[in-house]
Short mmCIF file of C-alpha atoms in Angstrom, two decimals:
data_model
loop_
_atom_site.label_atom_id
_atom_site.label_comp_id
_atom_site.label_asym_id
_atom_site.label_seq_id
_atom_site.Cartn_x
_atom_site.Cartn_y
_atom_site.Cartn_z
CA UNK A 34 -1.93 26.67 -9.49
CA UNK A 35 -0.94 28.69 -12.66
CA UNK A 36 0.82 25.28 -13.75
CA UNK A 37 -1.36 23.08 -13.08
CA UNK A 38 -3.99 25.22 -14.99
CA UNK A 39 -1.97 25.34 -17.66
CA UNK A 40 -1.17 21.56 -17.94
CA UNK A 41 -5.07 20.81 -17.45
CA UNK A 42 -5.90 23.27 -20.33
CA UNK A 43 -3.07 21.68 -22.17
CA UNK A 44 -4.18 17.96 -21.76
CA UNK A 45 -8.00 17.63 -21.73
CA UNK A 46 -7.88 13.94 -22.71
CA UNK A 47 -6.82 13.76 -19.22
CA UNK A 48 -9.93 14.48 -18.07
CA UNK A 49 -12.79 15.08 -20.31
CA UNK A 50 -15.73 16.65 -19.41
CA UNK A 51 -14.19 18.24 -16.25
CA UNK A 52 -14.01 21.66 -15.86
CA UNK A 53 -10.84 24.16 -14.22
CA UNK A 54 -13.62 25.81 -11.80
CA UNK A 55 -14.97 22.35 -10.14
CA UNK A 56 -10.67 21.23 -10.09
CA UNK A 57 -10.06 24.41 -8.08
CA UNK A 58 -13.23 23.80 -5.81
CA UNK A 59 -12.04 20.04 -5.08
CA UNK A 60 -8.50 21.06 -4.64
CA UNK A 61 -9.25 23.77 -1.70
CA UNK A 62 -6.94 25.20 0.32
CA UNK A 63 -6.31 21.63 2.27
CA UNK A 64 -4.76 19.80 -1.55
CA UNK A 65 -2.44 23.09 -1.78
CA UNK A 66 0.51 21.07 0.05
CA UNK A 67 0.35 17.87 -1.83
CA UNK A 68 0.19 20.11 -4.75
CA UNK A 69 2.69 21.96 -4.10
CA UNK A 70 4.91 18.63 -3.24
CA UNK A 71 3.86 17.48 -6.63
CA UNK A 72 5.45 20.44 -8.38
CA UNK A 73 8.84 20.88 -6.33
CA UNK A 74 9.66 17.39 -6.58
CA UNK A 75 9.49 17.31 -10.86
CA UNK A 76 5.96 15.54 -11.37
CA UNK A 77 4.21 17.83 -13.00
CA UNK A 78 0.90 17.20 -11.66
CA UNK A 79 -2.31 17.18 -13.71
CA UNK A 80 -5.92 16.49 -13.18
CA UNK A 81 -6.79 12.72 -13.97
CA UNK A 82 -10.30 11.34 -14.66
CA UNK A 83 -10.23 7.40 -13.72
CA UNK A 84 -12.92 5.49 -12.73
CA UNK A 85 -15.29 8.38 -12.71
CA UNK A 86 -13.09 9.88 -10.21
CA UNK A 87 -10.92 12.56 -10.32
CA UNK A 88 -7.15 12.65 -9.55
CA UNK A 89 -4.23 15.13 -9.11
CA UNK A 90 -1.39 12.75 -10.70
CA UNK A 91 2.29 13.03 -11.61
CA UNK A 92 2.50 13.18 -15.21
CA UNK A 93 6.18 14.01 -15.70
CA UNK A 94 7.37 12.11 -18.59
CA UNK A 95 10.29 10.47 -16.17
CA UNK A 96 9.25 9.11 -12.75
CA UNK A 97 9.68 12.24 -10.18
CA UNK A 98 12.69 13.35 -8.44
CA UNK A 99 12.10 12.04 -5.00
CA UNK A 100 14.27 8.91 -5.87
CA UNK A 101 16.37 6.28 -5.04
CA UNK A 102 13.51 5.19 -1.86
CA UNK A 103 12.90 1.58 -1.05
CA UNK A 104 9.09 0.85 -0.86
CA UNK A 105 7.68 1.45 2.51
CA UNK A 106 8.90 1.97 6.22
CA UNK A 107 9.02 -1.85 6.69
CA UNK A 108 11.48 -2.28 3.73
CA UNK A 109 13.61 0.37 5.06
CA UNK A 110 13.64 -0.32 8.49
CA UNK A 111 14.09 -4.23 7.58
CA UNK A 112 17.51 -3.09 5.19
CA UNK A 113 20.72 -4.08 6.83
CA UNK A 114 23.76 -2.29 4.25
CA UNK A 115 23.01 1.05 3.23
CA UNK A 116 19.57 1.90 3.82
CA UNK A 117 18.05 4.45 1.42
CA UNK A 118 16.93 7.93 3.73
CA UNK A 119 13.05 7.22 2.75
CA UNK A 120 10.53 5.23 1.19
CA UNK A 121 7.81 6.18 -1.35
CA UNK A 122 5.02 5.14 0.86
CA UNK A 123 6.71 7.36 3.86
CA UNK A 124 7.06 10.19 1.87
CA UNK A 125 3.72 10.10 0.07
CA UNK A 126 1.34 9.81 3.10
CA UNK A 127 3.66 12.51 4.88
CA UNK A 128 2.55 15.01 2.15
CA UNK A 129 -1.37 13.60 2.02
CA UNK A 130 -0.79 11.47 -1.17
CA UNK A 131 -1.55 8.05 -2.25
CA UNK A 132 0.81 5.96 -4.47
CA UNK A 133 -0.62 5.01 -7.81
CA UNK A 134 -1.93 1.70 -8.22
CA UNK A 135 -1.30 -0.15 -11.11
CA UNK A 136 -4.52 0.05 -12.87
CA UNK A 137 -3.73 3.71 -12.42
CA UNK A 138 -0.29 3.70 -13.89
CA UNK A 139 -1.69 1.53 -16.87
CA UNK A 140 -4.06 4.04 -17.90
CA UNK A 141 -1.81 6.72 -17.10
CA UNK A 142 0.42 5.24 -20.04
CA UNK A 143 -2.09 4.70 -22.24
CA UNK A 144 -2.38 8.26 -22.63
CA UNK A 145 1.20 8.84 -22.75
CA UNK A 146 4.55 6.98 -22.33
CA UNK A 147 5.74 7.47 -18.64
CA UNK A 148 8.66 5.88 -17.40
CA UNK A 149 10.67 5.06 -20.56
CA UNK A 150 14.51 5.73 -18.70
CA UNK A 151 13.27 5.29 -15.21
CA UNK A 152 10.82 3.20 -12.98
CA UNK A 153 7.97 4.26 -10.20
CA UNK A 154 7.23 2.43 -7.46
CA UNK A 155 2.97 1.60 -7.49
CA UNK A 156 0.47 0.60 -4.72
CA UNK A 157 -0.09 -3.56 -4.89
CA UNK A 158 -1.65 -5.73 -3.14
CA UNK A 159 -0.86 -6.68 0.83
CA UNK A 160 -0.54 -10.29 -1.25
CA UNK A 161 2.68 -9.28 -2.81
CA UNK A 162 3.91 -6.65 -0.08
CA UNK A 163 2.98 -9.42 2.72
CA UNK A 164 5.81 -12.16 1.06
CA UNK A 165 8.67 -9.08 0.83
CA UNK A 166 7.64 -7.95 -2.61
CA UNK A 167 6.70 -4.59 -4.12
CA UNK A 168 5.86 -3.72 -7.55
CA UNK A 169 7.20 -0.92 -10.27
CA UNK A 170 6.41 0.18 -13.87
CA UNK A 171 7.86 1.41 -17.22
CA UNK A 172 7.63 2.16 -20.50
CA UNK A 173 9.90 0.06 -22.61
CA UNK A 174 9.65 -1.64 -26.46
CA UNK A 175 5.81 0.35 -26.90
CA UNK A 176 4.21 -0.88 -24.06
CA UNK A 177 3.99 -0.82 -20.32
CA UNK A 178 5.25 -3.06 -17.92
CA UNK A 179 4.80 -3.84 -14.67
CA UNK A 180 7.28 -5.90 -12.87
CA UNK A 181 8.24 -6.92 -8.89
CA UNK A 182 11.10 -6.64 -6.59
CA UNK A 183 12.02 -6.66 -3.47
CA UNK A 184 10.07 -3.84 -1.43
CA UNK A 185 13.94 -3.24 0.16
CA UNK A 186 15.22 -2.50 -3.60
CA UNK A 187 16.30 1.12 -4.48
CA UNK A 188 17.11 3.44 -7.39
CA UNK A 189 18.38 6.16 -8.57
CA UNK A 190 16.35 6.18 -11.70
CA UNK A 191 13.08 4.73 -9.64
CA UNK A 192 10.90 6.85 -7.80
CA UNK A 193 7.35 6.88 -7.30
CA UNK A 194 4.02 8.47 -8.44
CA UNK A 195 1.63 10.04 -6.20
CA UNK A 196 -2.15 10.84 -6.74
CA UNK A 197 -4.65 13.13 -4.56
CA UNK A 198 -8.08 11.97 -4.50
CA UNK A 199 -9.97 14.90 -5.46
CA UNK A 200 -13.63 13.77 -4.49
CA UNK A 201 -15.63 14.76 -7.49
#
């Protein structure tokens, strides 16, 4: 908790307007795991205001440690040769997160570059997942990009970001 207080107090543009006391309320006991997921796996989580909803988000500068995971249990049950240990979508629901979507992940980089050696794995639509596909962003030349791949595709510098909605 100390962390994340100190990133929130850090990075207000985050989340302006929001204060540590109603964080800590919508947080509770039961967002202490996912939290706590958050920090051992390198994403230095912070509060996120999107949509006039508030998120606990990975915010490390490079996508999180929990790497080199295909997309979802289909992916890697459906992988032949070599099959990564675990997806993103396995491992975030096991730990009560959400992956972030790519509206998400676009604002996330607009208020800093994420991603600009590695990739993350974001939600998409069934559209894309339902013909094999699976989507993933970065920061290269200024900007962010999103781009596809197959949903079997894995990594070592691609992992995934999480979120935790936090109901306020």
């Amino acid at each position: 908790m100390d962390a994340l207080r100190d990133r929130f107090e850090t990075h207000s543009e985050r989340h302006p307007g929001i204060r540590w006391d109603d964080v800590e309320r919508a947080l509770g006991s039961s967002g202490l795991r996912s939290l706590s997921y958050l920090e051992e796996t390198g994403g230095e989580p912070d509060v996120l205001l999107f949509r006039e909803h508030l998120y606990l988000v990975d915010f490390s500068s490079e996508s999180p440690q929990r790497r080199s995971v295909c997309y979802d249990r289909e992916a890697r049950l459906g992988r032949r040769r070599n099959p990564p240990s675990g997806s993103a979508c396995e491992l975030a629901e096991a730990n009560g997160l959400e992956l972030v979507g790519e509206d998400m992940y676009l604002a996330m980089q607009g208020l800093s570059p994420l991603d600009e050696k590695t990739s993350s794995w974001i939600a998409m639509p069934e559209t894309i997942r339902g013909r094999g596909g699976a989507l993933f962003g970065s920061w290269r030349y200024d900007r962010a990009f999103v781009y596809c791949n197959g949903a079997d595709s894995y990594y070592a510098a691609r992992g995934f970001r999480a979120c935790l909605p936090l109901g306020l």
